[in-house]
Tab-separated table of C-alpha atoms in Angstrom:
chain	number	residue	atom	x	y	z
A	1221	UNK	CA	0.127	-0.103	-0.027
A	1222	UNK	CA	1.750	3.102	-1.288
A	1223	UNK	CA	-0.289	5.418	0.663
A	1224	UNK	CA	-0.779	4.399	4.112
A	1225	UNK	CA	-3.968	5.165	5.484
A	1226	UNK	CA	-4.577	6.031	9.309
A	1227	UNK	CA	-7.205	4.904	11.452
A	1228	UNK	CA	-8.573	6.139	14.399
A	1229	UNK	CA	-9.868	3.186	17.120
A	1230	UNK	CA	-12.049	4.919	19.797
A	1231	UNK	CA	-13.186	2.306	22.073
A	1232	UNK	CA	-13.374	2.019	26.120
A	1233	UNK	CA	-12.984	-1.732	25.989
A	1234	UNK	CA	-8.717	-2.216	26.149
A	1235	UNK	CA	-9.141	-5.862	25.017
A	1236	UNK	CA	-10.978	-5.240	21.673
A	1237	UNK	CA	-9.227	-1.946	21.331
A	1238	UNK	CA	-5.779	-3.844	21.520
A	1239	UNK	CA	-7.044	-6.810	19.074
A	1240	UNK	CA	-8.549	-4.112	16.307
A	1241	UNK	CA	-5.022	-2.018	16.452
A	1242	UNK	CA	-3.294	-5.264	16.147
A	1243	UNK	CA	-5.102	-6.349	13.368
A	1244	UNK	CA	-4.721	-2.903	11.441
A	1245	UNK	CA	-1.020	-2.411	12.027
A	1246	UNK	CA	-0.855	-6.059	10.637
A	1247	UNK	CA	-2.777	-4.693	7.624
A	1248	UNK	CA	-0.136	-1.699	7.318
A	1249	UNK	CA	-2.236	1.128	8.602
A	1250	UNK	CA	-1.340	3.876	10.530
A	1251	UNK	CA	-3.351	3.152	13.912
A	1252	UNK	CA	-4.194	5.946	16.558
A	1253	UNK	CA	-6.362	4.921	19.874
A	1254	UNK	CA	-8.576	6.559	22.154
A	1255	UNK	CA	-10.160	5.080	25.252
A	1256	UNK	CA	-13.170	7.404	25.200
A	1257	UNK	CA	-15.272	10.167	22.887
A	1258	UNK	CA	-13.788	12.954	24.380
A	1259	UNK	CA	-9.827	12.210	23.852
A	1260	UNK	CA	-10.907	10.594	20.074
A	1261	UNK	CA	-12.787	13.529	19.128
A	1262	UNK	CA	-9.676	15.561	20.110
A	1263	UNK	CA	-7.429	13.262	18.544
A	1264	UNK	CA	-9.706	13.044	15.202
A	1265	UNK	CA	-9.657	16.622	14.850
A	1266	UNK	CA	-5.645	16.806	15.607
A	1267	UNK	CA	-4.560	14.224	13.284
A	1268	UNK	CA	-7.261	13.950	10.824
A	1269	UNK	CA	-7.318	10.169	10.071
A	1270	UNK	CA	-8.592	8.730	7.167
A	1271	UNK	CA	-11.179	6.564	9.093
A	1272	UNK	CA	-12.815	6.115	12.407
A	1273	UNK	CA	-14.065	3.451	14.476
A	1274	UNK	CA	-16.200	4.516	17.285
A	1275	UNK	CA	-17.675	2.548	20.158
A	1276	UNK	CA	-21.236	3.938	20.954
A	1277	UNK	CA	-21.462	3.549	24.953
A	1278	UNK	CA	-17.972	5.122	26.443
A	1279	UNK	CA	-17.102	6.827	29.685
A	1280	UNK	CA	-16.699	10.886	29.011
A	1281	UNK	CA	-18.523	11.185	25.727
A	1282	UNK	CA	-20.595	8.598	23.918
A	1283	UNK	CA	-19.774	7.780	20.364
A	1284	UNK	CA	-23.091	9.384	18.963
A	1285	UNK	CA	-21.905	12.719	20.676
A	1286	UNK	CA	-18.628	12.325	19.487
A	1287	UNK	CA	-19.793	11.731	15.963
A	1288	UNK	CA	-21.782	14.774	15.769
A	1289	UNK	CA	-19.387	16.883	17.250
A	1290	UNK	CA	-17.136	15.809	14.693
A	1291	UNK	CA	-19.414	16.216	12.037
A	1292	UNK	CA	-19.537	20.132	13.269
A	1293	UNK	CA	-15.909	20.632	12.500
A	1294	UNK	CA	-14.872	21.554	8.711
A	1295	UNK	CA	-11.893	18.693	9.544
A	1296	UNK	CA	-14.436	16.299	10.361
A	1297	UNK	CA	-17.214	16.624	8.069
A	1298	UNK	CA	-16.107	13.725	5.470
A	1299	UNK	CA	-14.207	11.158	7.221
A	1300	UNK	CA	-15.791	7.743	7.210
A	1301	UNK	CA	-16.711	6.493	10.583
A	1302	UNK	CA	-17.875	3.132	11.272
A	1303	UNK	CA	-19.617	2.527	14.663
A	1304	UNK	CA	-18.701	-0.792	16.566
A	1305	UNK	CA	-21.114	-1.930	19.348
A	1306	UNK	CA	-22.984	-4.062	21.334
A	1307	UNK	CA	-26.691	-2.383	20.431
A	1308	UNK	CA	-28.645	-3.438	17.884
A	1309	UNK	CA	-31.659	-1.097	18.779
A	1310	UNK	CA	-33.247	0.498	15.534
A	1311	UNK	CA	-32.965	3.595	17.226
A	1312	UNK	CA	-29.170	3.839	17.691
A	1313	UNK	CA	-29.015	2.664	14.360
A	1314	UNK	CA	-31.206	5.748	13.115
A	1315	UNK	CA	-29.202	8.291	15.120
A	1316	UNK	CA	-25.712	7.111	13.842
A	1317	UNK	CA	-27.229	7.133	10.310
A	1318	UNK	CA	-28.564	10.923	11.031
A	1319	UNK	CA	-24.612	11.675	12.023
A	1320	UNK	CA	-23.929	10.426	8.291
A	1321	UNK	CA	-21.951	7.389	9.636
A	1322	UNK	CA	-20.611	4.974	6.857
A	1323	UNK	CA	-21.694	1.702	8.843
A	1324	UNK	CA	-22.848	0.243	11.816
A	1325	UNK	CA	-21.330	-3.407	13.114
A	1326	UNK	CA	-22.686	-5.135	16.160
A	1327	UNK	CA	-19.783	-6.419	18.121
A	1328	UNK	CA	-21.158	-9.950	18.789
A	1329	UNK	CA	-21.821	-10.233	14.650
A	1330	UNK	CA	-18.804	-9.877	13.586
A	1331	UNK	CA	-15.119	-11.360	13.188
A	1332	UNK	CA	-11.772	-8.996	12.863
A	1333	UNK	CA	-11.575	-9.626	9.271
A	1334	UNK	CA	-14.991	-8.398	8.592
A	1335	UNK	CA	-14.199	-5.221	10.327
A	1336	UNK	CA	-11.159	-4.720	8.291
A	1337	UNK	CA	-12.808	-5.645	4.976
A	1338	UNK	CA	-15.680	-3.113	5.674
A	1339	UNK	CA	-12.957	-0.085	6.375
A	1340	UNK	CA	-10.987	-1.312	3.153
A	1341	UNK	CA	-14.210	-0.710	1.436
A	1342	UNK	CA	-15.016	2.366	3.085
A	1343	UNK	CA	-11.734	3.628	1.958
A	1344	UNK	CA	-12.041	2.212	-1.606
A	1345	UNK	CA	-9.323	-0.447	-1.216
A	1346	UNK	CA	-11.216	-3.159	-2.134
């Protein structure tokens, strides 16, 4: 991959965050991580990642709030965001799509390879 892509993983569960980070590093991505939405938003605006993987339920700032705040800033208007969550409720999916999320993956329903496939699809790498 000539142009190394940067992914920001915003996830409060350390084992999930580390597994995703390791997978994306092995796929030759530049990986940034944040343990909550507040830190994730600051990092997203500073580092301008190519894509964001974003948990919904987190301390300090939830993922839906982070997405809406990210979209308020010119730097964060167009970055693709894929939600990772344990929630399957329709209302959360509707909220995510209002914030212009690229995708929504239920944690219990995916394998890590499916997450990388979805990220590569969002970035036009497939």
